[in-house]
Coordinates of C-alpha atoms (C1' of nucleotides) in Angstrom, one line a residue:
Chain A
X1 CA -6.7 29.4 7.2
X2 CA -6.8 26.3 9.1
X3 CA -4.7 23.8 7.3
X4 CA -5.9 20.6 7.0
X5 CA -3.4 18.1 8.7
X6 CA -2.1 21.2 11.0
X7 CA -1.6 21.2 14.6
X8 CA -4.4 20.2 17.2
X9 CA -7.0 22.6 18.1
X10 CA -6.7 22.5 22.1
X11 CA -9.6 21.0 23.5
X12 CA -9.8 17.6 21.7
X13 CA -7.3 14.9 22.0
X14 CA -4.2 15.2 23.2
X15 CA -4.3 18.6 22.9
X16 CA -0.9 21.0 22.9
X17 CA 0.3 20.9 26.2
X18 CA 3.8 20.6 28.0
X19 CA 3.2 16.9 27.6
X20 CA 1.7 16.5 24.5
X21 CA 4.0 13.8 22.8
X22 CA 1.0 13.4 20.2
X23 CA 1.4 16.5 17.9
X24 CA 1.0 16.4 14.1
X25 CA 4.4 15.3 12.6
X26 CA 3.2 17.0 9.5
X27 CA 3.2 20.1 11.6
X28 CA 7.4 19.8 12.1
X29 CA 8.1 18.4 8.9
X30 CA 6.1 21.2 6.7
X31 CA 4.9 24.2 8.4
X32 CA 8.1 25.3 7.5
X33 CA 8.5 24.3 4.1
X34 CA 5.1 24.7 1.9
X35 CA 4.7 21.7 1.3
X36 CA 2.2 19.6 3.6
X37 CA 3.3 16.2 4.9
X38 CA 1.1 13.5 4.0
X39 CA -1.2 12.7 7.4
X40 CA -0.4 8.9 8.2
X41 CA -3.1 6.3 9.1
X42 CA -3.5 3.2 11.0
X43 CA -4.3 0.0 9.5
X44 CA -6.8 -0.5 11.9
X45 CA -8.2 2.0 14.7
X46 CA -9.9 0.8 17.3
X47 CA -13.3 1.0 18.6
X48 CA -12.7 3.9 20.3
X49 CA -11.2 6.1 18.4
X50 CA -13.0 5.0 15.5
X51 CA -16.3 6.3 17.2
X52 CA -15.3 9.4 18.6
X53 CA -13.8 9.8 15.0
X54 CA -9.8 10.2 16.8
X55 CA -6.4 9.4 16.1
X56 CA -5.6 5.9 17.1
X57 CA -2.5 4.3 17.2
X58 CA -1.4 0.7 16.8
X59 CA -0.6 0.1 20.1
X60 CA -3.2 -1.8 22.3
X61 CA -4.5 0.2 24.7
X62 CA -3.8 3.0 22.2
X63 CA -2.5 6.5 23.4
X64 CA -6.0 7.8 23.4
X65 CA -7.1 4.6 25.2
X66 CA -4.3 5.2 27.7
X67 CA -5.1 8.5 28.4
X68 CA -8.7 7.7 29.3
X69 CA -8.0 4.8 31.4
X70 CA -9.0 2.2 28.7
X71 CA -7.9 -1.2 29.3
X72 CA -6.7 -3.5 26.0
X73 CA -10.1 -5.3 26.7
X74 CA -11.8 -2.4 25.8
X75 CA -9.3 -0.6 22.7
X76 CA -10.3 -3.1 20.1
X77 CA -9.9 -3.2 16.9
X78 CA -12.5 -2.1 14.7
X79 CA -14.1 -4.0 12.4
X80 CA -13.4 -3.9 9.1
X81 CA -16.2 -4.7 5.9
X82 CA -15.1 -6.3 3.4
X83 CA -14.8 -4.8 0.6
X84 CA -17.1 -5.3 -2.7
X85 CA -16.3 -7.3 -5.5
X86 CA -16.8 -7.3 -9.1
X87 CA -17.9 -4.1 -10.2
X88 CA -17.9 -2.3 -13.1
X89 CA -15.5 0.6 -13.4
X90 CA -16.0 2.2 -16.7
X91 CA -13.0 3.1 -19.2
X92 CA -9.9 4.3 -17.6
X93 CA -8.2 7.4 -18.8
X94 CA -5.6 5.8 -21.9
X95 CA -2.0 6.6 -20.9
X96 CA -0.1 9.4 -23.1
X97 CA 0.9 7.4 -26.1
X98 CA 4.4 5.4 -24.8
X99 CA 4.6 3.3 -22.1
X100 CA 5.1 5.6 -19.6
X101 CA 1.8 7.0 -17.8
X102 CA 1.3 10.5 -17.5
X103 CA 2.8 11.7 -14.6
X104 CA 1.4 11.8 -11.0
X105 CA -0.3 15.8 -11.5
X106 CA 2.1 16.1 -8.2
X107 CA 3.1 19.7 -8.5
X108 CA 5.4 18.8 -11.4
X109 CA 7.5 17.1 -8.6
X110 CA 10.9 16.0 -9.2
X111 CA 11.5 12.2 -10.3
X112 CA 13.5 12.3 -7.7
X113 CA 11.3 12.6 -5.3
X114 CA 9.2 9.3 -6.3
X115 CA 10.5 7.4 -3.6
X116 CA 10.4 8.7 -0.4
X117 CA 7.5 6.9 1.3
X118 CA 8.9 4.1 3.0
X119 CA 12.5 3.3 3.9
X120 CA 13.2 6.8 3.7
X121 CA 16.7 8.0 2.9
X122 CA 18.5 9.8 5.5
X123 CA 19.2 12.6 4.0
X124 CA 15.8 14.3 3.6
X125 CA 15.0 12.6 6.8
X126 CA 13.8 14.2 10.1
X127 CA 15.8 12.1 12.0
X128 CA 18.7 14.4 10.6
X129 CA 17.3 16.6 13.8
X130 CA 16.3 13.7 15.8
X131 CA 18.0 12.5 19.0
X132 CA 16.7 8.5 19.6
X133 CA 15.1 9.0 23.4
X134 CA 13.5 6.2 24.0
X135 CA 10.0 4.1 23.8
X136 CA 6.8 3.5 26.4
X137 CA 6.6 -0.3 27.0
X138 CA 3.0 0.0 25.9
X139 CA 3.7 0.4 22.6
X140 CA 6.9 -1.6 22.1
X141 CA 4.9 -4.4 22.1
X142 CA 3.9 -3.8 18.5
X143 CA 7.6 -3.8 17.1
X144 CA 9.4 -6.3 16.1
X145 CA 13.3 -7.0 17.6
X146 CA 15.5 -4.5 15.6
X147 CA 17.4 -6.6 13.1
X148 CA 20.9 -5.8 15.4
X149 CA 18.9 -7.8 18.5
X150 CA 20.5 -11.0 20.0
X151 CA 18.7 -13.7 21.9
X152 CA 18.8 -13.4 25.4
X153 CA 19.7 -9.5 25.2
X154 CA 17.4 -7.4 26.4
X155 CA 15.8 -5.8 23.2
X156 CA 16.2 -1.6 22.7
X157 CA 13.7 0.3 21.2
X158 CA 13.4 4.2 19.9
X159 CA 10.0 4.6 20.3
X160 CA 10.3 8.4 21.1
X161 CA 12.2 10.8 19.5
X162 CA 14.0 14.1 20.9
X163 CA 13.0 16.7 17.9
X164 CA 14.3 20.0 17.4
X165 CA 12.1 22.4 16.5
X166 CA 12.8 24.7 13.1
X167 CA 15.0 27.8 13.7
X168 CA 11.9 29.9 13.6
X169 CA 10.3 28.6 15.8
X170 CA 9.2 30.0 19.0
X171 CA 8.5 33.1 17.0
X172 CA 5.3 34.0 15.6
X173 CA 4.7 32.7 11.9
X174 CA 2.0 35.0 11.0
X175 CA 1.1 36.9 13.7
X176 CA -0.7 34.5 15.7
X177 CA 0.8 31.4 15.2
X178 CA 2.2 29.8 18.4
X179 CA 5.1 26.7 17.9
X180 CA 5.2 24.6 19.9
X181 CA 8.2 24.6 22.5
X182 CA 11.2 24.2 20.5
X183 CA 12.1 20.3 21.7
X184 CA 9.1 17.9 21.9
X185 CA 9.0 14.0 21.8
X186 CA 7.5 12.0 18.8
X187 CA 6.3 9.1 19.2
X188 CA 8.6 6.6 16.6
X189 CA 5.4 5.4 14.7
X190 CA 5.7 8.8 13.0
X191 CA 9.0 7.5 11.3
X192 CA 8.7 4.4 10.5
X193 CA 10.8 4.5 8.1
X194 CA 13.3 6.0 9.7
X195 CA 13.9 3.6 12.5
X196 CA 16.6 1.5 10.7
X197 CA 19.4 4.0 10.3
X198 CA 19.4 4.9 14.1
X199 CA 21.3 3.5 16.5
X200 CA 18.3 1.9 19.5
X201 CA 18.8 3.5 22.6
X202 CA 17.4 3.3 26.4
X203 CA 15.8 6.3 27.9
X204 CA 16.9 5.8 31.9
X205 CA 15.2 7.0 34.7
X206 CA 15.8 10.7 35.2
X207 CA 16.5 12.6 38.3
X208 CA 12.6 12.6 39.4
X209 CA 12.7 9.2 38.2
X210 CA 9.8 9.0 36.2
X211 CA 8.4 9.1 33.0
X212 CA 5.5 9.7 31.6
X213 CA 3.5 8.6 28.6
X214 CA 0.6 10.6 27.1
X215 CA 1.0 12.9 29.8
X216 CA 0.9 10.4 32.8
X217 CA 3.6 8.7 34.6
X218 CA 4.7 5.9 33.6
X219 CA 4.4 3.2 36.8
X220 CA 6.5 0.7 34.5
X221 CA 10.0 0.6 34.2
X222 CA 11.7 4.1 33.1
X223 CA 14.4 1.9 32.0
X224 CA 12.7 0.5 29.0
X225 CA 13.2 -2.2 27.3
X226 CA 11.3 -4.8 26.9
X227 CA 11.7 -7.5 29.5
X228 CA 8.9 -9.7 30.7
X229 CA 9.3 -7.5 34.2
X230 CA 7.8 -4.6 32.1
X231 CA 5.3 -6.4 29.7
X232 CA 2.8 -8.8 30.5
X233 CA 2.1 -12.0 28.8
X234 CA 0.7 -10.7 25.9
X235 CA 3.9 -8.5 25.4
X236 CA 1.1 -5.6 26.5
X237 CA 1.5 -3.0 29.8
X238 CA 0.5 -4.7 33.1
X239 CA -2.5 -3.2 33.7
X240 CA -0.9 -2.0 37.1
X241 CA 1.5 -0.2 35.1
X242 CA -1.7 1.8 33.3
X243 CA -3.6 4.5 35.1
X244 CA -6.6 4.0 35.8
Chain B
dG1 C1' -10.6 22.6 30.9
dT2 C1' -12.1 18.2 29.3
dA3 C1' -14.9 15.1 26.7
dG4 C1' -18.2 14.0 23.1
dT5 C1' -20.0 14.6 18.4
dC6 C1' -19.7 15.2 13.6
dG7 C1' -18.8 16.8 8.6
dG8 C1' -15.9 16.2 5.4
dA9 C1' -11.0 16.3 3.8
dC10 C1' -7.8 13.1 3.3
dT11 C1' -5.4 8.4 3.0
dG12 C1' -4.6 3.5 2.0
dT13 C1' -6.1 -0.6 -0.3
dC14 C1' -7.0 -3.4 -4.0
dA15 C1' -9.7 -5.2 -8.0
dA16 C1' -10.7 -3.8 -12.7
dA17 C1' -8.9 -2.0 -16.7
dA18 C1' -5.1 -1.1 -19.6
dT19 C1' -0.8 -2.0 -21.3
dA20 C1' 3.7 -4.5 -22.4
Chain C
dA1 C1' 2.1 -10.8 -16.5
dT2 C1' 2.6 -6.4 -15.0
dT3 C1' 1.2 -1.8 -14.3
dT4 C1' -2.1 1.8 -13.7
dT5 C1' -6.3 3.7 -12.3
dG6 C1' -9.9 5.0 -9.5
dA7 C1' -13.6 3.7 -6.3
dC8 C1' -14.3 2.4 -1.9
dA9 C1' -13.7 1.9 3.0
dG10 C1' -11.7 3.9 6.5
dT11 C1' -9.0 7.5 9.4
dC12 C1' -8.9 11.6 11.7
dC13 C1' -8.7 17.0 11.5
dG14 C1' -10.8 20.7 13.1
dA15 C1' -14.8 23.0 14.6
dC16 C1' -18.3 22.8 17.6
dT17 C1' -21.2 21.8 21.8
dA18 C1' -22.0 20.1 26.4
dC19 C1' -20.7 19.4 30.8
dA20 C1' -18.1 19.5 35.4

DNA sequence: GTAGTCGGACTGTCAAAATA
DNA sequence: ATTTTGACAGTCCGACTACA
């Protein structure tokens, strides 16, 4: 059965491809468990995405905006209606008896488990597979300096992450499942939470001295970090630096 | 092969309702 | 005052179609 929140279908958007640094995190995180990792959202997709009803990104241009040659002018946020006020909602369900509400119907999860979300705990974390690779100026932008960052240092970012695929994977999981190649990159907005803990690194320029981002090359600096060089004045990708 | 469309499952937000 | 609930607004998965 196709699970909801599974990997992409091929044709669409960012589809599975050598260079597909796009693919569902909940895909790594819990095809191999059973349980399914909760899809995450962006505050705010843009126009773009919104209408053609596609993952969006915080970034401006966003990934899918990059990819088809949008410019920032055009990836902008959507609009958002505000929301009603002051209606009726009927009796809530009464709690059972003591103070405590009845508990989340989670699957009878653990207590334990009731605060993963944010600021994640390294131990259950991906990043426990996770090698810090580095970030696309594009979306660096968005993030604030790491708490470690000094003045007048150029600032690191992790925006991508080097993930090792489950031990199984590669193989089939049911016949006709295909994984995807065992190391891919995530993009960091996938663990937010987990950005902390790591140490920042720089990605440098390899030996074909490029880099590419959503499956172009990068005409930026592959030495990224965020110096006005590499950003323009709105902290965003010089449009130069964008294919077109 | 790529891009566009769309139904609907899913998620995040936040004010009303309930409780301490 | 604080916590909980649940409706609402929104995102985006996944299937499909159209086109080059």
């Amino acid at each position: 059965m196709a699970s909801p929140g599974g990997r992409n279908s091929g044709s669409d958007d960012l589809p599975d491809s050598p260079t597909n640094i796009y693919p569902p995190f909940s895909t790594v995180v819990s095809e191999s468990q059973s349980v399914r990792a909760k899809r995450m959202q962006v505050k705010n997709a843009c126009t773009k995405c919104q209408k053609a009803c596609k993952k969006c990104d915080q970034a401006r241009p966003c990934l899918r905006c990059v990819r088809y040659g949008y410019g920032v002018e055009e990836c902008l946020n959507s609009q958002r209606k505000e929301r009603r006020m002051g209606g009726k909602r009927g009796p809530y369900k009464k709690r059972n008896g003591k103070g405590k509400h009845i508990a989340h119907s989670d699957e009878g999860e653990p207590e334990s488990e009731s605060s993963p979300p944010p600021t994640g705990s390294p131990s259950t974390d991906p990043g426990a597979d996770l090698a810090p690779v580095g970030y696309t100026p594009a979306l660096c932008a968005q993030y604030p300096f790491l708490p470690s960052h000094k003045p007048g240092e150029p600032a690191y970012y992790h925006q991508f992450y080097l993930i090792t695929a489950p031990s199984n994977a590669g193989q089939e999981d049911e016949g006709t499942t295909a994984y995807p190649p065992p190391t891919q990159l995530f993009p960091a907005t996938f663990f937010p939470a987990y950005t902390p803990p790591y140490p920042s690194y720089v990605v440098h320029t390899g030996p074909e001295g490029q880099m590419t981002y959503a499956g172009m090359p990068y005409a930026g600096s592959a030495d990224v970090h965020a110096e006005p060089s590499v950003l323009d004045d709105d902290g965003r990708v010089p449009s130069a630096a964008r294919k077109k």
